[in-house]
Short mmCIF file of C-alpha atoms in Angstrom, two decimals:
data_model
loop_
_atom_site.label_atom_id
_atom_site.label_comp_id
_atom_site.label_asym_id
_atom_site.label_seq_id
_atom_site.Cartn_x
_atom_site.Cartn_y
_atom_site.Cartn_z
CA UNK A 1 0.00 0.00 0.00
CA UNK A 2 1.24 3.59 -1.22
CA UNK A 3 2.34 5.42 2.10
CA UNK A 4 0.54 8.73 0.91
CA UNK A 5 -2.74 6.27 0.56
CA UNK A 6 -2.43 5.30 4.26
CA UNK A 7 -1.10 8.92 5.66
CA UNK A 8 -4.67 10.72 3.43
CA UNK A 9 -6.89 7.72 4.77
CA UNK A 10 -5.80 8.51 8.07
CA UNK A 11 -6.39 11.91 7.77
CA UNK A 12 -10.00 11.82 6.03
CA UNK A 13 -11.12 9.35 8.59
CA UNK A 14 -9.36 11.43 11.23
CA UNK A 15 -11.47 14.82 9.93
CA UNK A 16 -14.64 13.59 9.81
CA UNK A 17 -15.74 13.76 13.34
CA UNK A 18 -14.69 17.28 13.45
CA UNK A 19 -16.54 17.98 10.02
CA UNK A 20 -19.33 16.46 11.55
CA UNK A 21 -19.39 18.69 14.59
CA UNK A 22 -18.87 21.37 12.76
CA UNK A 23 -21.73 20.88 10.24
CA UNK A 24 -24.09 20.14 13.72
CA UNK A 25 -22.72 23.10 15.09
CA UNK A 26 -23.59 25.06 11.47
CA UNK A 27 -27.30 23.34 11.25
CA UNK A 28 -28.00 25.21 14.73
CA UNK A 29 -26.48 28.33 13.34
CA UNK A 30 -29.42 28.31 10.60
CA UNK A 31 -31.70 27.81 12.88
CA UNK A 32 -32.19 24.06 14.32
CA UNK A 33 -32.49 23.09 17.68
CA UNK A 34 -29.51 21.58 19.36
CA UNK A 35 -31.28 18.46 19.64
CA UNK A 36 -32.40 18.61 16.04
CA UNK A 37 -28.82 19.64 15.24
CA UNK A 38 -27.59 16.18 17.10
CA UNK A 39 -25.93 18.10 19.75
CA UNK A 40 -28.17 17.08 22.75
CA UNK A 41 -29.62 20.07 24.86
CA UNK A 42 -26.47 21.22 25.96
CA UNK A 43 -24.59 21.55 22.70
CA UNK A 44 -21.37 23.12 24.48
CA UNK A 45 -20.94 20.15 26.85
CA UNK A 46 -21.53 17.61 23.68
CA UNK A 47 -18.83 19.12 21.82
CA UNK A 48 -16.66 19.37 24.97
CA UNK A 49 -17.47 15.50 25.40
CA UNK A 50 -17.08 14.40 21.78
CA UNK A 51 -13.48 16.60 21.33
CA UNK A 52 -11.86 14.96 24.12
CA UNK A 53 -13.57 11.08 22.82
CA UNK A 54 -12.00 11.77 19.83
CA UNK A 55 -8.53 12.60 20.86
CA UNK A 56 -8.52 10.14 23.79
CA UNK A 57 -9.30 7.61 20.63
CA UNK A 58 -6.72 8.77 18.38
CA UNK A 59 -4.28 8.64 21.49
CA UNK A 60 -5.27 4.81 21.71
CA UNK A 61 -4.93 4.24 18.26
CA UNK A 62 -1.54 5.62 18.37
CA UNK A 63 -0.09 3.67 21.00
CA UNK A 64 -1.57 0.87 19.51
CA UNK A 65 0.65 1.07 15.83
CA UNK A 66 4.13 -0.52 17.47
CA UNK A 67 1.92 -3.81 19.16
CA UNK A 68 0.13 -4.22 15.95
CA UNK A 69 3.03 -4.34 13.83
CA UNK A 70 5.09 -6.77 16.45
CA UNK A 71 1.75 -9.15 15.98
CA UNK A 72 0.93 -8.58 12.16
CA UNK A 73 4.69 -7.80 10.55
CA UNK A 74 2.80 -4.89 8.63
CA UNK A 75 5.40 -2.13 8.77
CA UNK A 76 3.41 -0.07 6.93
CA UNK A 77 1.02 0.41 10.28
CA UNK A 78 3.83 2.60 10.85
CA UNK A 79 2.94 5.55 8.60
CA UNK A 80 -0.01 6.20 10.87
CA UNK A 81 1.92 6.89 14.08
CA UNK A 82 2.39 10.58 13.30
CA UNK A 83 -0.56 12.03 11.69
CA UNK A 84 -2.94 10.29 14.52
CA UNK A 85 -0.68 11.56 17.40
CA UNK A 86 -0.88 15.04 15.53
CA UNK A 87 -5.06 14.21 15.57
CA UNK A 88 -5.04 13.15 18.83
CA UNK A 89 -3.24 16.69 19.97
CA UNK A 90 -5.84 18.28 17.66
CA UNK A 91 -8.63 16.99 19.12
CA UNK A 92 -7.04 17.94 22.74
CA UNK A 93 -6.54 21.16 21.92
CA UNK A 94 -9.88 21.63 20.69
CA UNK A 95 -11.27 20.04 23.65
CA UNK A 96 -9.21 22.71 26.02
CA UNK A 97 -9.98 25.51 23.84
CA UNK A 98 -13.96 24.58 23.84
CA UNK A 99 -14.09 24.21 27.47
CA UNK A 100 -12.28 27.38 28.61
CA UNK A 101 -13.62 29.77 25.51
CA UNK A 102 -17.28 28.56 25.66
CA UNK A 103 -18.00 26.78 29.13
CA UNK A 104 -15.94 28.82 31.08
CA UNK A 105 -16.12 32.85 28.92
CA UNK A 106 -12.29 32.30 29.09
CA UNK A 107 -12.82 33.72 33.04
CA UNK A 108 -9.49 32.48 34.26
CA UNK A 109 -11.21 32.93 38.16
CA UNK A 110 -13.72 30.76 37.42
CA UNK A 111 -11.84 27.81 35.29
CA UNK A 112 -9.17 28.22 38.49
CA UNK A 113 -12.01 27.57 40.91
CA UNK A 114 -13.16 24.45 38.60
CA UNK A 115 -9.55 22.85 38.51
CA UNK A 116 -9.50 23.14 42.50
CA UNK A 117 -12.75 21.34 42.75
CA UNK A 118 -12.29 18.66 39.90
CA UNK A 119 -9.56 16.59 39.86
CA UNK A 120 -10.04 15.01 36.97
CA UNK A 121 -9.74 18.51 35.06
CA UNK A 122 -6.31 19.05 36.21
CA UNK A 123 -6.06 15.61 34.96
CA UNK A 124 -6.99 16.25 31.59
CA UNK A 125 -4.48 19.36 31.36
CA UNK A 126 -1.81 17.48 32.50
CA UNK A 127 -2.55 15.11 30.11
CA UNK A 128 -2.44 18.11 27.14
CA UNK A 129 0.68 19.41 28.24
CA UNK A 130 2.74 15.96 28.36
CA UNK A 131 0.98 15.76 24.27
CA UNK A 132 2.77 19.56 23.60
CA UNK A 133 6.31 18.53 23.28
CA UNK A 134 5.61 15.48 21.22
CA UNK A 135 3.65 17.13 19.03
CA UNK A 136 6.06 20.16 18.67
CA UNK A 137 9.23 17.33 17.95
CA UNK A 138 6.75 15.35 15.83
CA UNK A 139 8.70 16.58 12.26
CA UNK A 140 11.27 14.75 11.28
CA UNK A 141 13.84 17.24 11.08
CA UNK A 142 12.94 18.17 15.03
CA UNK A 143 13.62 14.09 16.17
CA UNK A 144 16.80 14.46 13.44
CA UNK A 145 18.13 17.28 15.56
CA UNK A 146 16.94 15.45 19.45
CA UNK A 147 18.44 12.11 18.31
CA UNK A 148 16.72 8.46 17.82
CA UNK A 149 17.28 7.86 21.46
CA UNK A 150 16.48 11.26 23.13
CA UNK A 151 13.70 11.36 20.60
CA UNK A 152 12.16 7.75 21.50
CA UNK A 153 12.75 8.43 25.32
CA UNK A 154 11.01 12.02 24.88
CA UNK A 155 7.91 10.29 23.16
CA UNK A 156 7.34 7.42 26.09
CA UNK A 157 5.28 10.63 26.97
CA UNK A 158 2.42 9.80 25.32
CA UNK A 159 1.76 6.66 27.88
CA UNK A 160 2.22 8.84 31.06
CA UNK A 161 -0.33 11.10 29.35
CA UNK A 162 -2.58 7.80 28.09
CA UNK A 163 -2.84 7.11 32.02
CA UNK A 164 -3.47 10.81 33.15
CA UNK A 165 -6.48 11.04 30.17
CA UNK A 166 -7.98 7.15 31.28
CA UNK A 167 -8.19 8.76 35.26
CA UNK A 168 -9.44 12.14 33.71
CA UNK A 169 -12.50 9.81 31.83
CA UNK A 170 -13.16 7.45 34.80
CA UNK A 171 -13.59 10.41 37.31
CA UNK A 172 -15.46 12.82 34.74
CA UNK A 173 -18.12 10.04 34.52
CA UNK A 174 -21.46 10.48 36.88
CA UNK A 175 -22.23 7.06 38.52
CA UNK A 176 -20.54 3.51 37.12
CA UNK A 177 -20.32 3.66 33.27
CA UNK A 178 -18.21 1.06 31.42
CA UNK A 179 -17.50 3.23 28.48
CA UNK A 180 -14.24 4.64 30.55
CA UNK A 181 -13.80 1.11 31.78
CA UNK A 182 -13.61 -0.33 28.39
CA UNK A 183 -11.18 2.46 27.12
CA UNK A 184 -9.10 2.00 30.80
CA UNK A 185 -8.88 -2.07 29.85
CA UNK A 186 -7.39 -1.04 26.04
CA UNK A 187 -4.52 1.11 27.80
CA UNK A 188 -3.62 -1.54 30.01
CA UNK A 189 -3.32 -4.23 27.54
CA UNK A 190 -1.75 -1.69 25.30
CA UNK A 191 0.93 -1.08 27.94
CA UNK A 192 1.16 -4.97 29.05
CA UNK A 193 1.97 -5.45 24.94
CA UNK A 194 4.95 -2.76 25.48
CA UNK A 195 6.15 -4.33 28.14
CA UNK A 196 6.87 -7.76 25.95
CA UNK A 197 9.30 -8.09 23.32
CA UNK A 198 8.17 -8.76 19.54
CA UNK A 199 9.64 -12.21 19.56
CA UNK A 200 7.04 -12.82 22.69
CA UNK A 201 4.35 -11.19 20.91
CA UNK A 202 4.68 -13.39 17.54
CA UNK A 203 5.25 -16.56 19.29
CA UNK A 204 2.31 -16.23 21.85
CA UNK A 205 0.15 -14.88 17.99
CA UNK A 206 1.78 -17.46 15.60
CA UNK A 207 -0.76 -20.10 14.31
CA UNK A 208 0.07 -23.47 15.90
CA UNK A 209 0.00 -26.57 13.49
#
C-alpha cells in the first residue's frame, strides 16, 4: 500500500468527526435546535465530550501502531503513528480551547475555581501538556536534531499522558459507566503489549500446526 494512501486515509477518517461537529454546530447556526442539530440540549458540553472522545481515541490508536506491527509484521502500520498523534493533539486542543472559551467565557477565576474542585480537570491538562512537546518534535527534522534515542525516550510521553487522560474519563463520569472502563482495559493491555518483546508477541500470535 502507497504510504501517501495510508497517511490521506488517516487523515479523512481522522477529519470527519470534526466535520461532523462542525456541520451540527452550522445546522444550529441556521436555525435548528440543538437536539435537532444532534448536539443534545447542551450543545457546548456535547462538543466538549465528543473533542476529548475523539482525541482520547486517536491517542489509543496511536499507541496501539508498534503492538500491531510486532503481531501482524505490517510495517506499513507505521505511517499512521504521526498524523494520529498530531489528531489526537488536535482533538485535545480543541477540547481545552472549547471548554475554557465557551463553558468557562475564558474567566481564568472561574476555570481556576473548577480545577481546584475537579480533579479530573487538572487531569486532563496534564494530560495536554505531556501531548505539547511530542507534538512540537513530531517533524522529522525536530527528532533528526533530538536524536533516535532522546527522541524515542522524549515520546514514552504519550503513555504517562494515556494514564493521566484514562483517570481524567473514569472520574469525569457520573455514577458507574463502562465506556471509561472499556477504554481504561485497552490502555492496560496496550501497555502490558509494550512491556513484551516482539519475539514474545509473535510466538504467543503465531498459528500453531
Amino acid at each position: 500500500m502507497a504510504r501517501w494512501a495510508v497517511r490521506w486515509g488517516v487523515q479523512l477518517a481522522m477529519a470527519l468527526p470534526l466535520a461532523v461537529l462542525v456541520a451540527r454546530w452550522g445546522a444550529m447556526a441556521w436555525g435548528l435546535s440543538p437536539r435537532a442539530a444532534g448536539l443534545t440540549a447542551e450543545p457546548v458540553a456535547e462538543t466538549i465530550n465528543q473533542l476529548g472522545l475523539w482525541a482520547l481515541r486517536a491517542l489509543w490508536l496511536t499507541l496501539a501502531v508498534t503492538p500491531l506491527r510486532a503481531v501482524t509484521g505490517w510495517n506499513w502500520l507505521a505511517a499512521w503513528r504521526r498524523p494520529l498523534g498530531l489528531w489526537c493533539f488536535a482533538y485535545a486542543t480543541l477540547h481545552l480551547m472549547v471548554y475554557v472559551g465557551l463553558d468557562m467565557l475564558g474567566d481564568l477565576g472561574l476555570l481556576w475555581a473548577d480545577v481546584v474542585k475537579h480533579r479530573f480537570i487538572l487531569l486532563g491538562m496534564a494530560g495536554w501538556v505531556m501531548l505539547l512537546p511530542l507534538a512540537l518534535t513530531s517533524p522529522r527534522a525536530v527528532a533528526r536534531w533530538l536524536g533516535g534515542r532522546r527522541w524515542r525516550v522524549l515520546h514514552r510521553l504519550a503513555y504517562v499522558a494515556g494514564l493521566a487522560v484514562a483517570v481524567h474519563f473514569l472520574l469525569r463520569v457520573k455514577g458507574f459507566q463502562i465506556e471509561p472502563w472499556i477504554y481504561a482495559g485497552l490502555l492496560a493491555l496496550l501497555l502490558g503489549l509494550r512491556r513484551w518483546p516482539a519475539r514474545a508477541i509473535m510466538h504467543w500470535t503465531r498459528p500453531r500446526a
